[in-house]
Amino acid sequence: MSEGAIQRRRVSATEGILACVVLLYCVMVAAVNPAFLSVETLFDIVRSSSTAVIVGMGLLLVMLSGGIDVSFMSIALFGSYVAAYLMIRLKIDSLAFAFAVSIGLGTTLGLVNALLVNWLNLPPFIITLGTQNLFHGVMTTFISDKTFGAGVMPSVLSKFGSATLFTLKTRQGVMGLTVAVIPMCLSILLTWFIVYRTMTGRGVVAMGNSPESARRAGFNLLKLRLFTYGYIGALAAVMGVVYISQVNAVYPNKLVGNELMIIAGAVIGGVKDTGGRGKILGVILGIAIIYLLNSTLIFLGLSSSWNNFFVGTLLVASVAVTSWQNRRKNRKNLLFME
Amino acid sequence: MSNLASRRDHDLYILIGLTLVLAAVFAVVFGESMYSARNLRSMAYQMPEFGLLALGMMLAFLIGGIDLSIVAVANTSGIMTALVLTGVWLPGLSGYGVVAAAVATGLTAAVAFGLFNGFLIAKLSASPIIATLGTMTFYSGIGMALTGGKGITGLPSAFTSFGTAEMLGVPVIFVCFVAVAAALSAFLSRTALGRRMYLYGENPLAARFSAIDVERIGFWVYGVIGLLAGMSGHIVISRVNSAKVGYGDAYQLQALLVCVIGGIHPQGGRGKTLGVVCAVILMQMLSSAFTILRFSPYAKKLIWGSMLIVMLGLEYLSAKQNVRRELRQKIVH
Amino acid sequence: MSNLVLQAKALSKKFVGVQALDKVSLDIEAGTIHCLAGENGSGKSTFVKTISGIYQPDEGEIVLNGNVYAALTPAHAMREGVQVIYQDLSLFPYMSLAENIALNRLRLDGVKIVDWKEVWRVAKEQTEKIGVDVDLNATAIETSMAGRQIAAICRALSQDARLLFMDEPTAALTRQEVDRLLKVVCELKNNGLSVVFISHKLDEIFRISDNITIFRDGKKVGDFESARLDEKSLAYHMTGRDVRYPRYRREAEAAAAPLLAVKGLSKQGHYHDVSFEIRRGDILGLIGLLGSGRTELAMSLFGLNPPDTGVVAFEGKTARISSPVEAKRLGIALLPEDRGSQGLFRERGIRENITSTLLDRLAVGLRAIDAHREREIAEEGVKKLRIRAPGVETPVGTLSGGNAQKVVVAKWSAANPKLFIMDSPTVGIDIGSKAEIYEMVQSFAKGHMAVLFITDELEELMCNCNRVLVMANHRIIAALDEGDMEQPGAERRIADLIGGSARKEEERGVRI
């Protein structure tokens, strides 16, 4: 009974509603344009959203801890750019090297965030907005601000970016599922394991519930922060390498500024910015909705310039509904602070 | 006088002193290139669009919120004005009629955007960060949908002349900025509503229990922020003679930074308009210095980012000292 | 060796300038219920924090289960079986009760990988041990206060508690929940656990305690067998003086029309079918325990909790009090229950706090605030309410509880309300300030203000109120008018009313 009860709680109303929204939307798009229903579209969406899901898992952990991070794209760029830069300069052609360098750097920058959040005791949003610019500035000023095109990209990265897990023959031609699903699935599994199976993960959730109670329970908040911000740094770094491989070029000014889409995905997926509440499935569905929107506007006959409009509408609507519900519940309990 | 109040004034004097020192240092280092009439004038042209956004952010900070949508509001309201100006919307008007209609459209939209933020935050109790993150996407999405990402050019000179007009050698838009800042300063420090805003920012719950209509104040403050952002958007399009999504994205961070430098506490209830104006001037001087030094935009990013972190660090240290002082005071009494 | 769990020997602890503990010695036997009593700041919390390892004593020793310590760390204390349940319970609101109960235990065992079966096993074991039935699957925030209290106890027990400190455990519980809790505690005692209550109120806790230790000014006044202590002697020991407050009697003419008339007011889950009247010059006492609906009713009258049905008439006219702004316009003020977060702007000076309700009077529209007038008002408030502070610009966050509360009173009395609702005005306030606040309240009423005085302390109710409403289980169960109050057994009667309603509830068998 008890086990079943835990399981039951894992899927709640938010995820159910989101899944319905995704389904209904797909049906609608398919009705307008049957071409939407193809393996190609599916594989395309998986490919484009895989990077977002990887770093979204890190964001989930940070938001569960009651914090927020807007510097992760800066970190992703920093790690992957430096990795690629070194590979090109030193003529190293190894995927392991790329990931090792990137993850090393990403984790370090994440730890910097953790220390600042812990010491300054000010809103993490403003702190990480500062480090977002700081990291990007350090990279472009002190390392390099050149663009590396497809011609000079290390061949392992190019191959990794276009590699497929398996291919299907369809009427449109041969379709392959990107290998990026491997790091994506790994990050999901790892995050699930951390959040639901490790004491550190429960500590992170506990801290998001109530920092003071977590401290009294004997958790070391600094260590937990180092872990969460380090974790998102590492995942961002992984995502950066996957991203430059998929794009098959390294730009000094891409990625940064795209944090918003991931945060939007998490919020739509029901993760609360006040900490302690959020589910993996929610984040995946939230991100899925955003990328679904992005890649299906064409099927509806709209140009991609409508992207932000629809994502914004969805985000605002979800924020409005959840905060109104929360407010009503609070008022009933005579709470006037949200 | 209380220690606390005097300490805050103290911080402001330090800021003013710092600005003056920097001005003097720049005079020695850059001399003519910084203080030439041309450069001073170009600074006066650049300051208003950014300064108005900073004042908007200040209002949000003061009531314990934040507004991440100001740049999006500025751009989209500018785009709407440009659409009327170029005759895409409301065709058939001409001369000053079209300018009046355009500005009315743009500013109304800006206020509506702001009020919508206010509705989400004050009436639905959404968290300001998340709510304005959402509306930022939404508003810029509207601008994007309206233009397809392309710039709108060819604005009538009846409109653009405003952005370049001068009064006794001083740009009119600069005069506008100074007037708005002075009005806001007087409003915040002297009127009952201004005082209520400070009280709201310091403790929204106690404000509610003191019969201060926090929801109405919050709603309208975000409306005013929208208006300020809209004004900034109009100044931008009249100065550069085109409207486009994505203009001035860097202002978002700079507006936050200016508020922090200007002594507006990010958790609400503390800070003065004069501090923000000082910080705007300080930033503009630094900006000019960077231009003279030919810093890349990336180097600027580095400097703004590290400045924000350093300022937050100083804020933290000063708060810590303050707690110690209060403790000592408590023991004495 | 005797069966002493704790022996504190001459513990002293000094904080900058304040002797928080002064050579306090205390023995606690296994399998007893002990109570630490004393006013706020008397040293009882410092004592608990010293035993649980949060503070290190300057002098003295602590003997736990026969092991001698000069100073403890929290980890040491826990290993010796010392557990503290703070007033806020330290639960995680969005985690299941099962996890709330078991998490600390697993941490203590150095578990790195969480096995949910183990979590449930630990949680079940503890709840079964004390024989209560709570929904372990529910998150803490979905659980009643009593359920949370039980979870906190289970959490402590799961960590092999031998000495359990509980800080004001009954403050937020309804009467039947208290009975339930006390039953659990007696069960624990029979199993050999020592329970120490920290309380400043004379209530049922005292009745089940074996011993009571009273603290005052950092010193131990003495140990008493609870049977030998009554209300008067306890108050005497706690304050060091015999306190008698003057009794309030209404002077205004008896037949005045009611200022506020409430008829059939209901709000689902908060209060039901409430009717009463209050005249100018009345201090109408509203006594009831936390959770009885008293605060909910007060908030409704101040526009913060719109009722479902019923009529409120103010000065003879039907009033719809939809917001605090509307309430203030009518002339209704509320001194909120939680002074720190609801009543004060801690970083602001006394002046700005006092005038926060008067701003519309000091400046109209866009005109500037009359600074001179504002300062006058503030200084007047400070003088009238005898607020002890260096000046009107002193931040209220630096004031003592009593002086801070006077600022809240001053802020509303300056607005000259016709009806002043005071919700628990003397919680956490020293005896001296208490007397001054009573004096103030009575002078307000003499000046033809109507006061609705909400409290859960019988003594202050009796001396301040000329009429009384007794509230329990979301209803007004009795109304005593001036005649009833003059009857010799009035105090006993009110006490029985509160107790009686609780007993009836118990008979109906309410599940936590």
Short mmCIF file of N, CA, C and O in Angstrom, two decimals, chain B residues 38-139:
data_model
loop_
_atom_site.label_atom_id
_atom_site.label_comp_id
_atom_site.label_asym_id
_atom_site.label_seq_id
_atom_site.Cartn_x
_atom_site.Cartn_y
_atom_site.Cartn_z
N ARG B 38 31.21 67.76 -27.80
CA ARG B 38 30.58 66.72 -28.60
C ARG B 38 30.29 65.49 -27.74
O ARG B 38 29.21 64.91 -27.78
N ASN B 39 31.27 65.12 -26.95
CA ASN B 39 31.08 63.92 -26.15
C ASN B 39 30.04 64.14 -25.04
O ASN B 39 29.23 63.28 -24.76
N LEU B 40 30.10 65.31 -24.45
CA LEU B 40 29.11 65.62 -23.40
C LEU B 40 27.71 65.54 -23.99
O LEU B 40 26.79 64.99 -23.40
N ARG B 41 27.59 66.10 -25.20
CA ARG B 41 26.28 66.10 -25.83
C ARG B 41 25.86 64.66 -26.15
O ARG B 41 24.72 64.28 -25.91
N SER B 42 26.79 63.87 -26.63
CA SER B 42 26.39 62.51 -27.00
C SER B 42 26.02 61.71 -25.74
O SER B 42 25.14 60.87 -25.76
N MET B 43 26.68 62.03 -24.63
CA MET B 43 26.29 61.39 -23.38
C MET B 43 24.87 61.80 -22.99
O MET B 43 24.07 60.98 -22.56
N ALA B 44 24.60 63.08 -23.17
CA ALA B 44 23.26 63.57 -22.82
C ALA B 44 22.20 62.96 -23.73
O ALA B 44 21.04 62.84 -23.33
N TYR B 45 22.59 62.59 -24.93
CA TYR B 45 21.63 61.92 -25.81
C TYR B 45 21.40 60.46 -25.42
O TYR B 45 20.32 59.92 -25.59
N GLN B 46 22.46 59.83 -24.92
CA GLN B 46 22.34 58.40 -24.60
C GLN B 46 21.69 58.14 -23.25
O GLN B 46 21.05 57.12 -23.05
N MET B 47 21.86 59.09 -22.35
CA MET B 47 21.43 58.83 -20.98
C MET B 47 19.91 58.64 -20.81
O MET B 47 19.51 57.72 -20.09
N PRO B 48 19.08 59.47 -21.43
CA PRO B 48 17.64 59.39 -21.12
C PRO B 48 17.01 58.03 -21.36
O PRO B 48 16.30 57.52 -20.49
N GLU B 49 17.26 57.41 -22.51
CA GLU B 49 16.57 56.16 -22.81
C GLU B 49 16.88 55.11 -21.76
O GLU B 49 16.01 54.36 -21.32
N PHE B 50 18.13 55.09 -21.35
CA PHE B 50 18.54 54.12 -20.36
C PHE B 50 18.12 54.55 -18.95
O PHE B 50 17.68 53.74 -18.13
N GLY B 51 18.24 55.86 -18.71
CA GLY B 51 17.89 56.39 -17.39
C GLY B 51 16.43 56.15 -17.05
O GLY B 51 16.11 55.80 -15.91
N LEU B 52 15.55 56.30 -18.02
CA LEU B 52 14.13 56.09 -17.76
C LEU B 52 13.86 54.63 -17.40
O LEU B 52 13.07 54.33 -16.50
N LEU B 53 14.54 53.72 -18.09
CA LEU B 53 14.38 52.30 -17.76
C LEU B 53 14.86 52.04 -16.33
O LEU B 53 14.24 51.30 -15.57
N ALA B 54 15.98 52.67 -15.98
CA ALA B 54 16.53 52.48 -14.64
C ALA B 54 15.56 53.01 -13.58
O ALA B 54 15.37 52.38 -12.54
N LEU B 55 14.92 54.14 -13.88
CA LEU B 55 13.95 54.68 -12.92
C LEU B 55 12.78 53.71 -12.76
O LEU B 55 12.25 53.52 -11.66
N GLY B 56 12.38 53.09 -13.87
CA GLY B 56 11.31 52.10 -13.81
C GLY B 56 11.71 50.93 -12.93
O GLY B 56 10.97 50.51 -12.04
N MET B 57 12.92 50.43 -13.16
CA MET B 57 13.40 49.31 -12.36
C MET B 57 13.48 49.70 -10.89
O MET B 57 13.17 48.91 -9.99
N MET B 58 13.85 50.96 -10.64
CA MET B 58 13.93 51.46 -9.27
C MET B 58 12.57 51.35 -8.58
O MET B 58 12.48 50.90 -7.44
N LEU B 59 11.53 51.76 -9.29
CA LEU B 59 10.19 51.71 -8.68
C LEU B 59 9.84 50.26 -8.33
O LEU B 59 9.28 49.98 -7.27
N ALA B 60 10.17 49.34 -9.24
CA ALA B 60 9.88 47.93 -8.96
C ALA B 60 10.65 47.45 -7.73
O ALA B 60 10.10 46.81 -6.84
N PHE B 61 11.93 47.80 -7.67
CA PHE B 61 12.77 47.42 -6.52
C PHE B 61 12.20 47.98 -5.22
O PHE B 61 12.18 47.31 -4.20
N LEU B 62 11.76 49.24 -5.27
CA LEU B 62 11.30 49.91 -4.05
C LEU B 62 10.14 49.18 -3.42
O LEU B 62 10.02 49.13 -2.20
N ILE B 63 9.25 48.62 -4.24
CA ILE B 63 8.12 47.90 -3.64
C ILE B 63 8.43 46.41 -3.52
O ILE B 63 7.53 45.59 -3.42
N GLY B 64 9.72 46.09 -3.54
CA GLY B 64 10.12 44.71 -3.29
C GLY B 64 9.92 43.79 -4.48
O GLY B 64 9.90 42.57 -4.32
N GLY B 65 9.77 44.35 -5.67
CA GLY B 65 9.58 43.52 -6.86
C GLY B 65 10.75 43.64 -7.81
O GLY B 65 11.86 44.02 -7.43
N ILE B 66 10.51 43.31 -9.04
CA ILE B 66 11.51 43.44 -10.08
C ILE B 66 10.71 43.45 -11.39
O ILE B 66 9.61 42.91 -11.44
N ASP B 67 11.21 44.13 -12.40
CA ASP B 67 10.51 44.10 -13.68
C ASP B 67 11.51 43.78 -14.78
O ASP B 67 12.35 44.59 -15.13
N LEU B 68 11.41 42.55 -15.28
CA LEU B 68 12.33 42.11 -16.32
C LEU B 68 11.79 42.42 -17.71
O LEU B 68 12.42 42.14 -18.71
N SER B 69 10.58 42.98 -17.76
CA SER B 69 9.97 43.18 -19.07
C SER B 69 10.17 44.59 -19.60
O SER B 69 9.65 44.93 -20.66
N ILE B 70 10.91 45.43 -18.88
CA ILE B 70 10.96 46.85 -19.29
C ILE B 70 11.51 47.03 -20.70
O ILE B 70 10.96 47.82 -21.47
N VAL B 71 12.55 46.31 -21.07
CA VAL B 71 13.11 46.49 -22.40
C VAL B 71 12.12 46.01 -23.46
O VAL B 71 11.93 46.66 -24.50
N ALA B 72 11.47 44.89 -23.17
CA ALA B 72 10.46 44.39 -24.11
C ALA B 72 9.32 45.38 -24.27
O ALA B 72 8.84 45.63 -25.38
N VAL B 73 8.88 45.98 -23.15
CA VAL B 73 7.81 46.97 -23.22
C VAL B 73 8.27 48.16 -24.06
O VAL B 73 7.54 48.64 -24.94
N ALA B 74 9.50 48.64 -23.80
CA ALA B 74 10.02 49.78 -24.55
C ALA B 74 10.02 49.50 -26.05
O ALA B 74 9.51 50.29 -26.85
N ASN B 75 10.55 48.34 -26.41
CA ASN B 75 10.65 48.02 -27.83
C ASN B 75 9.28 47.85 -28.48
O ASN B 75 9.02 48.39 -29.56
N THR B 76 8.43 47.09 -27.85
CA THR B 76 7.14 46.81 -28.49
C THR B 76 6.28 48.06 -28.56
O THR B 76 5.59 48.28 -29.56
N SER B 77 6.35 48.89 -27.52
CA SER B 77 5.57 50.13 -27.60
C SER B 77 6.15 51.02 -28.70
O SER B 77 5.41 51.68 -29.44
N GLY B 78 7.49 51.03 -28.83
CA GLY B 78 8.12 51.78 -29.91
C GLY B 78 7.68 51.27 -31.28
O GLY B 78 7.40 52.04 -32.20
N ILE B 79 7.59 49.95 -31.38
CA ILE B 79 7.17 49.35 -32.66
C ILE B 79 5.75 49.77 -33.01
O ILE B 79 5.43 50.12 -34.15
N MET B 80 4.88 49.77 -32.02
CA MET B 80 3.49 50.15 -32.27
C MET B 80 3.42 51.60 -32.73
O MET B 80 2.69 51.94 -33.66
N THR B 81 4.20 52.46 -32.06
CA THR B 81 4.24 53.86 -32.48
C THR B 81 4.73 53.96 -33.93
O THR B 81 4.14 54.68 -34.75
N ALA B 82 5.77 53.20 -34.24
CA ALA B 82 6.34 53.26 -35.58
C ALA B 82 5.33 52.77 -36.62
O ALA B 82 5.26 53.29 -37.74
N LEU B 83 4.52 51.78 -36.23
CA LEU B 83 3.53 51.26 -37.17
C LEU B 83 2.49 52.32 -37.51
O LEU B 83 2.01 52.41 -38.64
N VAL B 84 2.13 53.11 -36.50
CA VAL B 84 1.18 54.20 -36.78
C VAL B 84 1.88 55.30 -37.59
O VAL B 84 1.33 55.82 -38.57
N LEU B 85 3.10 55.61 -37.20
CA LEU B 85 3.84 56.68 -37.88
C LEU B 85 4.02 56.39 -39.36
O LEU B 85 3.91 57.29 -40.21
N THR B 86 4.29 55.12 -39.67
CA THR B 86 4.54 54.79 -41.08
C THR B 86 3.25 54.48 -41.82
O THR B 86 3.27 54.10 -42.98
N GLY B 87 2.14 54.66 -41.15
CA GLY B 87 0.86 54.52 -41.85
C GLY B 87 0.38 53.10 -42.01
O GLY B 87 -0.63 52.84 -42.67
N VAL B 88 1.09 52.11 -41.41
CA VAL B 88 0.61 50.73 -41.49
C VAL B 88 -0.69 50.60 -40.70
O VAL B 88 -1.65 49.97 -41.12
N TRP B 89 -0.67 51.22 -39.51
CA TRP B 89 -1.90 51.30 -38.72
C TRP B 89 -2.48 52.70 -38.90
O TRP B 89 -1.76 53.66 -39.10
N LEU B 90 -3.77 52.80 -38.75
CA LEU B 90 -4.47 54.09 -38.86
C LEU B 90 -4.01 54.91 -40.07
O LEU B 90 -3.56 56.04 -39.92
N PRO B 91 -4.08 54.35 -41.27
CA PRO B 91 -3.63 55.13 -42.43
C PRO B 91 -4.54 56.34 -42.64
O PRO B 91 -5.68 56.36 -42.16
N GLY B 92 -4.02 57.33 -43.35
CA GLY B 92 -4.87 58.48 -43.69
C GLY B 92 -4.61 59.70 -42.85
O GLY B 92 -5.05 60.79 -43.17
N LEU B 93 -3.87 59.51 -41.72
CA LEU B 93 -3.54 60.69 -40.92
C LEU B 93 -2.29 61.35 -41.52
O LEU B 93 -1.53 60.73 -42.25
N SER B 94 -2.09 62.59 -41.19
CA SER B 94 -0.88 63.23 -41.71
C SER B 94 -0.37 64.28 -40.73
O SER B 94 -1.06 64.64 -39.78
N GLY B 95 0.84 64.73 -40.99
CA GLY B 95 1.44 65.81 -40.21
C GLY B 95 1.54 65.49 -38.74
O GLY B 95 1.90 64.37 -38.36
N TYR B 96 1.20 66.45 -37.88
CA TYR B 96 1.32 66.24 -36.45
C TYR B 96 0.23 65.33 -35.93
O TYR B 96 0.36 64.72 -34.87
N GLY B 97 -0.85 65.21 -36.67
CA GLY B 97 -1.92 64.31 -36.28
C GLY B 97 -1.42 62.89 -36.13
O GLY B 97 -1.71 62.21 -35.15
N VAL B 98 -0.64 62.48 -37.12
CA VAL B 98 -0.14 61.11 -37.08
C VAL B 98 0.82 60.92 -35.91
O VAL B 98 0.82 59.88 -35.25
N VAL B 99 1.62 61.95 -35.64
CA VAL B 99 2.56 61.85 -34.51
C VAL B 99 1.79 61.71 -33.21
O VAL B 99 2.09 60.82 -32.39
N ALA B 100 0.78 62.54 -33.03
CA ALA B 100 -0.01 62.49 -31.79
C ALA B 100 -0.68 61.13 -31.65
O ALA B 100 -0.62 60.51 -30.58
N ALA B 101 -1.28 60.65 -32.74
CA ALA B 101 -1.97 59.36 -32.67
C ALA B 101 -0.97 58.25 -32.36
O ALA B 101 -1.25 57.34 -31.57
N ALA B 102 0.21 58.36 -32.99
CA ALA B 102 1.22 57.31 -32.81
C ALA B 102 1.70 57.27 -31.36
O ALA B 102 1.76 56.19 -30.74
N VAL B 103 2.05 58.44 -30.83
CA VAL B 103 2.56 58.48 -29.46
C VAL B 103 1.47 58.01 -28.49
O VAL B 103 1.75 57.24 -27.55
N ALA B 104 0.24 58.43 -28.75
CA ALA B 104 -0.86 57.99 -27.88
C ALA B 104 -0.98 56.47 -27.92
O ALA B 104 -1.11 55.82 -26.87
N THR B 105 -0.91 55.90 -29.11
CA THR B 105 -1.00 54.43 -29.23
C THR B 105 0.13 53.75 -28.46
O THR B 105 -0.11 52.84 -27.66
N GLY B 106 1.34 54.21 -28.72
CA GLY B 106 2.51 53.57 -28.12
C GLY B 106 2.48 53.65 -26.60
O GLY B 106 2.70 52.64 -25.91
N LEU B 107 2.18 54.84 -26.09
CA LEU B 107 2.21 54.99 -24.63
C LEU B 107 1.05 54.25 -23.97
O LEU B 107 1.21 53.68 -22.88
N THR B 108 -0.11 54.25 -24.63
CA THR B 108 -1.23 53.50 -24.07
C THR B 108 -0.87 52.02 -23.97
O THR B 108 -1.12 51.36 -22.95
N ALA B 109 -0.26 51.53 -25.06
CA ALA B 109 0.14 50.11 -25.04
C ALA B 109 1.13 49.87 -23.91
O ALA B 109 1.01 48.88 -23.16
N ALA B 110 2.09 50.79 -23.74
CA ALA B 110 3.12 50.61 -22.71
C ALA B 110 2.47 50.56 -21.32
O ALA B 110 2.81 49.70 -20.50
N VAL B 111 1.54 51.47 -21.08
CA VAL B 111 0.87 51.49 -19.77
C VAL B 111 0.06 50.21 -19.59
O VAL B 111 0.06 49.60 -18.51
N ALA B 112 -0.60 49.78 -20.66
CA ALA B 112 -1.39 48.55 -20.58
C ALA B 112 -0.48 47.36 -20.26
O ALA B 112 -0.83 46.53 -19.42
N PHE B 113 0.67 47.31 -20.91
CA PHE B 113 1.63 46.24 -20.61
C PHE B 113 2.02 46.28 -19.14
O PHE B 113 2.04 45.27 -18.44
N GLY B 114 2.34 47.48 -18.68
CA GLY B 114 2.74 47.63 -17.28
C GLY B 114 1.63 47.20 -16.33
O GLY B 114 1.86 46.49 -15.37
N LEU B 115 0.42 47.64 -16.64
CA LEU B 115 -0.71 47.30 -15.76
C LEU B 115 -0.96 45.79 -15.76
O LEU B 115 -1.37 45.23 -14.74
N PHE B 116 -0.71 45.17 -16.90
CA PHE B 116 -0.90 43.72 -16.94
C PHE B 116 0.12 43.04 -16.00
O PHE B 116 -0.24 42.12 -15.26
N ASN B 117 1.35 43.53 -16.01
CA ASN B 117 2.33 43.05 -15.03
C ASN B 117 1.80 43.24 -13.62
O ASN B 117 1.89 42.37 -12.76
N GLY B 118 1.27 44.45 -13.39
CA GLY B 118 0.75 44.79 -12.07
C GLY B 118 -0.39 43.87 -11.68
O GLY B 118 -0.49 43.43 -10.54
N PHE B 119 -1.23 43.54 -12.65
CA PHE B 119 -2.35 42.64 -12.40
C PHE B 119 -1.83 41.27 -11.96
O PHE B 119 -2.28 40.71 -10.96
N LEU B 120 -0.86 40.75 -12.71
CA LEU B 120 -0.31 39.43 -12.37
C LEU B 120 0.33 39.44 -10.98
O LEU B 120 0.14 38.53 -10.19
N ILE B 121 1.09 40.49 -10.70
CA ILE B 121 1.86 40.52 -9.46
C ILE B 121 1.01 40.93 -8.26
O ILE B 121 1.03 40.28 -7.22
N ALA B 122 0.24 42.00 -8.41
CA ALA B 122 -0.50 42.50 -7.25
C ALA B 122 -1.83 41.78 -7.05
O ALA B 122 -2.20 41.48 -5.93
N LYS B 123 -2.53 41.50 -8.12
CA LYS B 123 -3.87 40.93 -7.95
C LYS B 123 -3.87 39.41 -7.95
O LYS B 123 -4.76 38.80 -7.37
N LEU B 124 -2.92 38.80 -8.66
CA LEU B 124 -2.87 37.34 -8.66
C LEU B 124 -1.73 36.81 -7.80
O LEU B 124 -1.54 35.61 -7.68
N SER B 125 -0.94 37.72 -7.23
CA SER B 125 0.18 37.34 -6.37
C SER B 125 1.20 36.43 -7.05
O SER B 125 1.74 35.53 -6.43
N ALA B 126 1.45 36.66 -8.34
CA ALA B 126 2.52 35.91 -9.00
C ALA B 126 3.85 36.46 -8.54
O ALA B 126 3.95 37.63 -8.17
N SER B 127 4.89 35.61 -8.54
CA SER B 127 6.20 36.13 -8.13
C SER B 127 6.71 37.05 -9.23
O SER B 127 6.63 36.73 -10.41
N PRO B 128 7.22 38.23 -8.85
CA PRO B 128 7.59 39.24 -9.86
C PRO B 128 8.59 38.73 -10.89
O PRO B 128 8.46 39.03 -12.07
N ILE B 129 9.58 37.94 -10.45
CA ILE B 129 10.58 37.44 -11.39
C ILE B 129 9.91 36.59 -12.46
O ILE B 129 10.07 36.83 -13.65
N ILE B 130 9.14 35.61 -12.02
CA ILE B 130 8.55 34.68 -12.97
C ILE B 130 7.51 35.39 -13.84
O ILE B 130 7.45 35.19 -15.06
N ALA B 131 6.70 36.24 -13.21
CA ALA B 131 5.64 36.91 -13.96
C ALA B 131 6.24 37.79 -15.06
O ALA B 131 5.81 37.74 -16.22
N THR B 132 7.25 38.59 -14.72
CA THR B 132 7.78 39.51 -15.72
C THR B 132 8.69 38.80 -16.71
O THR B 132 8.87 39.25 -17.83
N LEU B 133 9.24 37.66 -16.29
CA LEU B 133 9.97 36.83 -17.25
C LEU B 133 8.99 36.37 -18.33
O LEU B 133 9.29 36.36 -19.53
N GLY B 134 7.81 35.97 -17.88
CA GLY B 134 6.78 35.53 -18.82
C GLY B 134 6.32 36.66 -19.71
O GLY B 134 6.26 36.52 -20.94
N THR B 135 6.01 37.82 -19.12
CA THR B 135 5.49 38.91 -19.95
C THR B 135 6.59 39.47 -20.85
O THR B 135 6.30 39.95 -21.94
N MET B 136 7.84 39.38 -20.40
CA MET B 136 8.93 39.81 -21.27
C MET B 136 8.89 39.01 -22.58
O MET B 136 8.95 39.57 -23.68
N THR B 137 8.75 37.71 -22.46
CA THR B 137 8.65 36.86 -23.66
C THR B 137 7.40 37.23 -24.45
O THR B 137 7.43 37.35 -25.68
N PHE B 138 6.32 37.41 -23.73
CA PHE B 138 5.03 37.69 -24.36
C PHE B 138 5.07 39.02 -25.12
O PHE B 138 4.71 39.10 -26.30
N TYR B 139 5.53 40.09 -24.45
CA TYR B 139 5.54 41.40 -25.10
C TYR B 139 6.50 41.44 -26.29
O TYR B 139 6.19 41.98 -27.34
#
